[in-house]
PDB file of C-alpha atoms in Angstrom:
ATOM      1  CA  UNK A 920       1.637   9.318  -1.217  1.00  0.00           C
ATOM      2  CA  UNK A 921       1.977   7.109  -4.385  1.00  0.00           C
ATOM      3  CA  UNK A 922       1.390   9.391  -7.581  1.00  0.00           C
ATOM      4  CA  UNK A 923       0.660   8.111 -10.881  1.00  0.00           C
ATOM      5  CA  UNK A 924       0.033  10.372 -13.919  1.00  0.00           C
ATOM      6  CA  UNK A 925      -1.263  10.179 -17.168  1.00  0.00           C
ATOM      7  CA  UNK A 926      -1.946  12.524 -20.227  1.00  0.00           C
ATOM      8  CA  UNK A 927      -5.364  13.836 -19.285  1.00  0.00           C
ATOM      9  CA  UNK A 928      -6.038  14.226 -23.217  1.00  0.00           C
ATOM     10  CA  UNK A 929      -8.639  14.223 -24.447  1.00  0.00           C
ATOM     11  CA  UNK A 930      -6.994  12.317 -27.370  1.00  0.00           C
ATOM     12  CA  UNK A 931      -8.637  12.060 -30.872  1.00  0.00           C
ATOM     13  CA  UNK A 932      -7.670   9.727 -33.616  1.00  0.00           C
ATOM     14  CA  UNK A 933      -9.177   8.232 -36.413  1.00  0.00           C
ATOM     15  CA  UNK A 934     -10.506   4.738 -37.280  1.00  0.00           C
ATOM     16  CA  UNK A 935      -8.235   2.427 -38.174  1.00  0.00           C
ATOM     17  CA  UNK A 936      -5.343   4.612 -36.590  1.00  0.00           C
ATOM     18  CA  UNK A 937      -2.770   3.522 -33.463  1.00  0.00           C
ATOM     19  CA  UNK A 938      -4.048   5.038 -30.557  1.00  0.00           C
ATOM     20  CA  UNK A 939      -1.265   5.715 -27.405  1.00  0.00           C
ATOM     21  CA  UNK A 940      -1.958   6.389 -23.846  1.00  0.00           C
ATOM     22  CA  UNK A 941       0.746   6.354 -21.390  1.00  0.00           C
ATOM     23  CA  UNK A 942       1.646   6.396 -17.356  1.00  0.00           C
ATOM     24  CA  UNK A 943       4.495   7.411 -15.417  1.00  0.00           C
ATOM     25  CA  UNK A 944       4.429   6.135 -11.352  1.00  0.00           C
ATOM     26  CA  UNK A 945       6.233   7.614  -8.636  1.00  0.00           C
ATOM     27  CA  UNK A 946       7.051   4.188  -6.799  1.00  0.00           C
ATOM     28  CA  UNK A 947      10.203   2.431  -7.765  1.00  0.00           C
ATOM     29  CA  UNK A 948       9.278  -0.350  -5.884  1.00  0.00           C
ATOM     30  CA  UNK A 949       5.874  -1.161  -7.695  1.00  0.00           C
ATOM     31  CA  UNK A 950       5.377  -4.201  -9.731  1.00  0.00           C
ATOM     32  CA  UNK A 951       2.186  -4.758 -10.970  1.00  0.00           C
ATOM     33  CA  UNK A 952       0.197  -2.293 -13.686  1.00  0.00           C
ATOM     34  CA  UNK A 953      -2.975  -2.038 -15.217  1.00  0.00           C
ATOM     35  CA  UNK A 954      -5.158  -0.875 -17.437  1.00  0.00           C
ATOM     36  CA  UNK A 955      -8.975  -0.285 -16.906  1.00  0.00           C
ATOM     37  CA  UNK A 956     -11.423   1.152 -19.399  1.00  0.00           C
ATOM     38  CA  UNK A 957     -14.243   3.475 -18.633  1.00  0.00           C
ATOM     39  CA  UNK A 958     -17.296   3.787 -20.545  1.00  0.00           C
ATOM     40  CA  UNK A 959     -19.219   7.451 -19.880  1.00  0.00           C
ATOM     41  CA  UNK A 960     -21.415   6.819 -16.408  1.00  0.00           C
ATOM     42  CA  UNK A 961     -19.933   3.321 -15.666  1.00  0.00           C
ATOM     43  CA  UNK A 962     -18.030   1.158 -13.802  1.00  0.00           C
ATOM     44  CA  UNK A 963     -13.883   0.505 -14.911  1.00  0.00           C
ATOM     45  CA  UNK A 964     -13.195  -2.863 -16.852  1.00  0.00           C
ATOM     46  CA  UNK A 965      -9.918  -4.246 -16.595  1.00  0.00           C
ATOM     47  CA  UNK A 966      -8.389  -4.561 -20.250  1.00  0.00           C
ATOM     48  CA  UNK A 967      -4.609  -5.694 -19.852  1.00  0.00           C
ATOM     49  CA  UNK A 968      -2.611  -5.706 -16.439  1.00  0.00           C
ATOM     50  CA  UNK A 969       1.861  -6.375 -16.602  1.00  0.00           C
ATOM     51  CA  UNK A 970       4.141  -6.960 -14.580  1.00  0.00           C
ATOM     52  CA  UNK A 971       7.450  -7.601 -16.915  1.00  0.00           C
ATOM     53  CA  UNK A 972       9.067  -5.541 -18.362  1.00  0.00           C
ATOM     54  CA  UNK A 973       8.985  -5.384 -22.021  1.00  0.00           C
ATOM     55  CA  UNK A 974       5.930  -6.242 -24.217  1.00  0.00           C
ATOM     56  CA  UNK A 975       2.434  -7.717 -23.326  1.00  0.00           C
ATOM     57  CA  UNK A 976       0.165  -8.462 -26.380  1.00  0.00           C
ATOM     58  CA  UNK A 977      -3.964  -9.162 -26.484  1.00  0.00           C
ATOM     59  CA  UNK A 978      -5.572  -8.821 -29.366  1.00  0.00           C
ATOM     60  CA  UNK A 979      -5.446  -4.887 -30.275  1.00  0.00           C
ATOM     61  CA  UNK A 980      -4.141  -3.609 -26.978  1.00  0.00           C
ATOM     62  CA  UNK A 981      -0.249  -3.965 -26.407  1.00  0.00           C
ATOM     63  CA  UNK A 982       0.794  -3.071 -22.881  1.00  0.00           C
ATOM     64  CA  UNK A 983       4.652  -1.699 -22.846  1.00  0.00           C
ATOM     65  CA  UNK A 984       6.312  -1.292 -19.224  1.00  0.00           C
ATOM     66  CA  UNK A 985       9.888   0.172 -18.661  1.00  0.00           C
ATOM     67  CA  UNK A 986      10.913  -0.080 -14.510  1.00  0.00           C
ATOM     68  CA  UNK A 987      13.617   1.618 -15.410  1.00  0.00           C
ATOM     69  CA  UNK A 988      11.920   4.854 -16.644  1.00  0.00           C
ATOM     70  CA  UNK A 989       8.900   4.372 -14.303  1.00  0.00           C
ATOM     71  CA  UNK A 990       6.627   4.074 -17.366  1.00  0.00           C
ATOM     72  CA  UNK A 991       3.637   1.958 -19.247  1.00  0.00           C
ATOM     73  CA  UNK A 992       1.899   2.763 -22.012  1.00  0.00           C
ATOM     74  CA  UNK A 993      -0.843   1.323 -23.630  1.00  0.00           C
ATOM     75  CA  UNK A 994      -1.674   0.881 -27.638  1.00  0.00           C
ATOM     76  CA  UNK A 995      -4.657  -0.113 -28.993  1.00  0.00           C
ATOM     77  CA  UNK A 996      -4.252  -0.825 -32.814  1.00  0.00           C
ATOM     78  CA  UNK A 997      -6.812  -0.162 -35.300  1.00  0.00           C
ATOM     79  CA  UNK A 998      -8.977   2.108 -33.394  1.00  0.00           C
ATOM     80  CA  UNK A 999     -12.701   1.604 -33.258  1.00  0.00           C
ATOM     81  CA  UNK A1000     -15.272   4.326 -32.070  1.00  0.00           C
ATOM     82  CA  UNK A1001     -15.985   1.215 -29.942  1.00  0.00           C
ATOM     83  CA  UNK A1002     -13.151   2.036 -27.984  1.00  0.00           C
ATOM     84  CA  UNK A1003     -13.805   5.625 -27.052  1.00  0.00           C
ATOM     85  CA  UNK A1004     -13.564   5.885 -23.607  1.00  0.00           C
ATOM     86  CA  UNK A1005     -11.857   6.900 -20.892  1.00  0.00           C
ATOM     87  CA  UNK A1006      -8.477   4.619 -20.100  1.00  0.00           C
ATOM     88  CA  UNK A1007      -7.482   4.828 -16.114  1.00  0.00           C
ATOM     89  CA  UNK A1008      -3.636   3.241 -15.471  1.00  0.00           C
ATOM     90  CA  UNK A1009      -3.289   1.713 -12.261  1.00  0.00           C
ATOM     91  CA  UNK A1010      -0.303   0.487  -9.778  1.00  0.00           C
ATOM     92  CA  UNK A1011      -0.217  -2.015  -6.818  1.00  0.00           C
ATOM     93  CA  UNK A1012       0.462  -0.139  -4.079  1.00  0.00           C
ATOM     94  CA  UNK A1013       3.448  -2.793  -2.316  1.00  0.00           C
ATOM     95  CA  UNK A1014       2.811  -2.096   1.352  1.00  0.00           C
ATOM     96  CA  UNK A1015      -1.566  -2.756   1.213  1.00  0.00           C
ATOM     97  CA  UNK A1016      -2.242  -6.047  -0.217  1.00  0.00           C
ATOM     98  CA  UNK A1017      -4.434  -5.691  -3.531  1.00  0.00           C
ATOM     99  CA  UNK A1018      -4.493  -1.473  -3.093  1.00  0.00           C
ATOM    100  CA  UNK A1019      -4.428   0.150  -6.560  1.00  0.00           C
ATOM    101  CA  UNK A1020      -3.250   3.358  -6.590  1.00  0.00           C
ATOM    102  CA  UNK A1021      -5.052   5.180 -10.156  1.00  0.00           C
ATOM    103  CA  UNK A1022      -4.328   8.079 -12.201  1.00  0.00           C
ATOM    104  CA  UNK A1023      -6.711  10.322 -13.239  1.00  0.00           C
ATOM    105  CA  UNK A1024      -7.367   8.805 -16.462  1.00  0.00           C
ATOM    106  CA  UNK A1025      -7.210   9.771 -20.468  1.00  0.00           C
ATOM    107  CA  UNK A1026     -10.060  10.337 -22.882  1.00  0.00           C
ATOM    108  CA  UNK A1027     -10.123   8.587 -25.949  1.00  0.00           C
ATOM    109  CA  UNK A1028     -12.086   9.159 -28.903  1.00  0.00           C
ATOM    110  CA  UNK A1029     -11.864   7.270 -31.872  1.00  0.00           C
ATOM    111  CA  UNK A1030     -13.644   9.551 -34.822  1.00  0.00           C
ATOM    112  CA  UNK A1031     -15.250   7.282 -37.614  1.00  0.00           C
TER     113      UNK A1031
ATOM    114  CA  UNK B 586     -24.144 -15.334 -12.209  1.00  0.00           C
ATOM    115  CA  UNK B 587     -21.921 -13.757 -10.320  1.00  0.00           C
ATOM    116  CA  UNK B 588     -20.646 -10.152  -9.601  1.00  0.00           C
ATOM    117  CA  UNK B 589     -21.338  -7.255  -7.693  1.00  0.00           C
ATOM    118  CA  UNK B 590     -24.137  -5.160  -6.731  1.00  0.00           C
ATOM    119  CA  UNK B 591     -24.593  -1.317  -5.842  1.00  0.00           C
ATOM    120  CA  UNK B 592     -27.902   0.185  -4.636  1.00  0.00           C
ATOM    121  CA  UNK B 593     -29.143   2.280  -5.337  1.00  0.00           C
ATOM    122  CA  UNK B 594     -27.757   3.148  -8.966  1.00  0.00           C
ATOM    123  CA  UNK B 595     -29.146   6.936  -7.942  1.00  0.00           C
ATOM    124  CA  UNK B 596     -29.281   8.428  -4.737  1.00  0.00           C
ATOM    125  CA  UNK B 597     -30.451  12.046  -3.461  1.00  0.00           C
ATOM    126  CA  UNK B 598     -29.814  13.421   0.086  1.00  0.00           C
ATOM    127  CA  UNK B 599     -30.738  16.900   1.929  1.00  0.00           C
ATOM    128  CA  UNK B 600     -27.684  18.351   3.393  1.00  0.00           C
ATOM    129  CA  UNK B 601     -27.265  17.178   7.278  1.00  0.00           C
ATOM    130  CA  UNK B 602     -28.695  13.098   6.289  1.00  0.00           C
ATOM    131  CA  UNK B 603     -26.386  10.318   6.718  1.00  0.00           C
ATOM    132  CA  UNK B 604     -26.854   8.215   4.014  1.00  0.00           C
ATOM    133  CA  UNK B 605     -26.234   4.103   3.097  1.00  0.00           C
ATOM    134  CA  UNK B 606     -24.553   2.524   0.295  1.00  0.00           C
ATOM    135  CA  UNK B 607     -25.295  -0.831  -0.714  1.00  0.00           C
ATOM    136  CA  UNK B 608     -22.318  -2.930  -2.346  1.00  0.00           C
ATOM    137  CA  UNK B 609     -22.840  -7.053  -2.047  1.00  0.00           C
ATOM    138  CA  UNK B 610     -20.803  -9.520  -3.906  1.00  0.00           C
ATOM    139  CA  UNK B 611     -21.429 -13.107  -4.401  1.00  0.00           C
ATOM    140  CA  UNK B 612     -17.811 -13.807  -6.138  1.00  0.00           C
ATOM    141  CA  UNK B 613     -16.206 -15.060  -2.940  1.00  0.00           C
ATOM    142  CA  UNK B 614     -13.448 -12.217  -2.689  1.00  0.00           C
ATOM    143  CA  UNK B 615     -12.602 -11.783   0.569  1.00  0.00           C
ATOM    144  CA  UNK B 616     -10.954  -8.000  -0.281  1.00  0.00           C
ATOM    145  CA  UNK B 617     -13.475  -5.301  -0.804  1.00  0.00           C
ATOM    146  CA  UNK B 618     -13.160  -1.680  -1.610  1.00  0.00           C
ATOM    147  CA  UNK B 619     -14.950   1.418  -1.973  1.00  0.00           C
ATOM    148  CA  UNK B 620     -13.859   4.209  -4.522  1.00  0.00           C
ATOM    149  CA  UNK B 621     -15.297   8.016  -5.008  1.00  0.00           C
ATOM    150  CA  UNK B 622     -14.923   9.291  -8.145  1.00  0.00           C
ATOM    151  CA  UNK B 623     -15.778  12.809  -9.314  1.00  0.00           C
ATOM    152  CA  UNK B 624     -16.239  14.302 -12.702  1.00  0.00           C
ATOM    153  CA  UNK B 625     -12.587  13.857 -14.873  1.00  0.00           C
ATOM    154  CA  UNK B 626     -11.009  12.535 -11.998  1.00  0.00           C
ATOM    155  CA  UNK B 627      -9.954   8.932 -11.208  1.00  0.00           C
ATOM    156  CA  UNK B 628     -10.453   6.844  -8.640  1.00  0.00           C
ATOM    157  CA  UNK B 629      -9.538   7.307  -5.047  1.00  0.00           C
ATOM    158  CA  UNK B 630      -9.769   5.332  -2.120  1.00  0.00           C
ATOM    159  CA  UNK B 631     -12.387   5.973   1.124  1.00  0.00           C
ATOM    160  CA  UNK B 632     -12.042   2.915   2.771  1.00  0.00           C
ATOM    161  CA  UNK B 633     -10.972  -1.090   2.221  1.00  0.00           C
ATOM    162  CA  UNK B 634     -11.713  -4.725   4.278  1.00  0.00           C
ATOM    163  CA  UNK B 635      -9.168  -7.504   3.580  1.00  0.00           C
ATOM    164  CA  UNK B 636     -11.386  -9.821   5.756  1.00  0.00           C
ATOM    165  CA  UNK B 637     -14.394 -10.115   7.594  1.00  0.00           C
ATOM    166  CA  UNK B 638     -15.139  -7.619  10.785  1.00  0.00           C
ATOM    167  CA  UNK B 639     -11.501  -5.817   9.849  1.00  0.00           C
ATOM    168  CA  UNK B 640     -11.410  -2.486   7.565  1.00  0.00           C
ATOM    169  CA  UNK B 641      -9.036  -0.044   6.822  1.00  0.00           C
ATOM    170  CA  UNK B 642      -8.591   3.985   5.763  1.00  0.00           C
ATOM    171  CA  UNK B 643      -7.782   4.665   2.645  1.00  0.00           C
ATOM    172  CA  UNK B 644      -6.967   8.450   1.541  1.00  0.00           C
ATOM    173  CA  UNK B 645     -10.018  10.190   1.635  1.00  0.00           C
ATOM    174  CA  UNK B 646     -11.577   8.242   4.672  1.00  0.00           C
ATOM    175  CA  UNK B 647     -13.166  11.451   6.586  1.00  0.00           C
ATOM    176  CA  UNK B 648     -16.831  12.059   6.491  1.00  0.00           C
ATOM    177  CA  UNK B 649     -17.715   8.504   5.151  1.00  0.00           C
ATOM    178  CA  UNK B 650     -17.683   5.278   7.662  1.00  0.00           C
ATOM    179  CA  UNK B 651     -18.308   1.303   6.574  1.00  0.00           C
ATOM    180  CA  UNK B 652     -18.904  -1.816   8.475  1.00  0.00           C
ATOM    181  CA  UNK B 653     -18.102  -6.023   7.485  1.00  0.00           C
ATOM    182  CA  UNK B 654     -19.973  -7.897   9.553  1.00  0.00           C
ATOM    183  CA  UNK B 655     -20.642 -10.759   6.066  1.00  0.00           C
ATOM    184  CA  UNK B 656     -17.804 -11.333   3.828  1.00  0.00           C
ATOM    185  CA  UNK B 657     -20.321 -10.920   1.062  1.00  0.00           C
ATOM    186  CA  UNK B 658     -21.044  -7.392   2.448  1.00  0.00           C
ATOM    187  CA  UNK B 659     -19.243  -3.523   2.854  1.00  0.00           C
ATOM    188  CA  UNK B 660     -21.662  -0.769   2.746  1.00  0.00           C
ATOM    189  CA  UNK B 661     -19.902   2.447   3.245  1.00  0.00           C
ATOM    190  CA  UNK B 662     -22.334   5.488   5.288  1.00  0.00           C
ATOM    191  CA  UNK B 663     -21.832   8.821   3.945  1.00  0.00           C
ATOM    192  CA  UNK B 664     -22.204  11.003   6.899  1.00  0.00           C
ATOM    193  CA  UNK B 665     -23.415  14.678   7.241  1.00  0.00           C
ATOM    194  CA  UNK B 666     -19.503  15.394   7.715  1.00  0.00           C
ATOM    195  CA  UNK B 667     -18.724  14.948   4.919  1.00  0.00           C
ATOM    196  CA  UNK B 668     -18.254  18.299   2.880  1.00  0.00           C
ATOM    197  CA  UNK B 669     -19.045  17.595  -0.790  1.00  0.00           C
ATOM    198  CA  UNK B 670     -20.021  14.271  -1.339  1.00  0.00           C
ATOM    199  CA  UNK B 671     -21.721  14.857  -4.354  1.00  0.00           C
ATOM    200  CA  UNK B 672     -19.550  12.036  -7.105  1.00  0.00           C
ATOM    201  CA  UNK B 673     -19.855   8.575  -8.301  1.00  0.00           C
ATOM    202  CA  UNK B 674     -19.423   5.948  -5.740  1.00  0.00           C
ATOM    203  CA  UNK B 675     -17.645   2.375  -6.640  1.00  0.00           C
ATOM    204  CA  UNK B 676     -17.640  -0.511  -4.790  1.00  0.00           C
ATOM    205  CA  UNK B 677     -14.841  -3.013  -5.769  1.00  0.00           C
ATOM    206  CA  UNK B 678     -13.585  -7.424  -4.403  1.00  0.00           C
ATOM    207  CA  UNK B 679     -11.025  -9.003  -4.964  1.00  0.00           C
ATOM    208  CA  UNK B 680      -9.417 -12.102  -4.270  1.00  0.00           C
ATOM    209  CA  UNK B 681      -6.112 -11.816  -1.872  1.00  0.00           C
ATOM    210  CA  UNK B 682      -2.957 -13.378  -2.231  1.00  0.00           C
ATOM    211  CA  UNK B 683       1.003 -13.073  -1.391  1.00  0.00           C
ATOM    212  CA  UNK B 684       2.500  -9.583  -1.885  1.00  0.00           C
ATOM    213  CA  UNK B 685       3.616  -8.573  -5.804  1.00  0.00           C
ATOM    214  CA  UNK B 686       0.917 -11.321  -6.741  1.00  0.00           C
ATOM    215  CA  UNK B 687      -2.248 -10.130  -9.194  1.00  0.00           C
ATOM    216  CA  UNK B 688      -5.352  -9.917  -8.254  1.00  0.00           C
ATOM    217  CA  UNK B 689      -8.167  -8.330 -10.246  1.00  0.00           C
ATOM    218  CA  UNK B 690     -10.437  -5.931  -9.052  1.00  0.00           C
ATOM    219  CA  UNK B 691     -13.692  -6.018  -9.903  1.00  0.00           C
ATOM    220  CA  UNK B 692     -16.175  -3.661  -9.616  1.00  0.00           C
ATOM    221  CA  UNK B 693     -19.597  -2.495  -9.436  1.00  0.00           C
ATOM    222  CA  UNK B 694     -22.111  -0.631 -11.023  1.00  0.00           C
ATOM    223  CA  UNK B 695     -21.741   2.397  -8.850  1.00  0.00           C
ATOM    224  CA  UNK B 696     -23.964   4.989  -7.471  1.00  0.00           C
ATOM    225  CA  UNK B 697     -23.961   8.155  -8.173  1.00  0.00           C
ATOM    226  CA  UNK B 698     -24.831  10.088  -5.398  1.00  0.00           C
ATOM    227  CA  UNK B 699     -26.330  14.166  -5.416  1.00  0.00           C
ATOM    228  CA  UNK B 700     -26.788  16.078  -2.897  1.00  0.00           C
ATOM    229  CA  UNK B 701     -29.459  18.439  -2.795  1.00  0.00           C
TER     230      UNK B 701
END
């Protein structure tokens, strides 16, 4: 069983601050990593994916990957109240095409 | 308007009843998935299908059954053998590709099942 661990939070940050979400994974062979955002009562939506070591930036979001440390993170700059949601880290299963293993999620609250 | 639809949005079941959750997609995706989400938990894979007429068990398949007779449809039946079926059920679909390549999973709106 592949394991994906996230700090469960909840995490609270003031509006305009940087929110940092962390995820570790157990399968050293994992290649692709995803961050999904899930609003309460809604389905997850993909906000970032990364497969190369280093940083990947998309607007206010930056994903960071360190395969040697088996660590992936998501930074949200200039946090807005609309960013308040649960963020799910997912790792692609290398033994079965396209399957994803999900962490339990980190609930983020941005305080106005 | 492409996407994934799930019905019903809310479903109530009496103990001992089987119920079937619908999932339809018009994205022309080969792969479809069923997940279960409990409060404060991540998504756990119930069943997945990479191609029509073929499907595989996920991590928590006991008490569930699926069929994949059409590419667009992947219904999930929650049987009376499932001891604790109250949860949020999510269907997803994706393209398929080479191992290691990225194929985003798109999610439907979910069905919230409650056992009375």
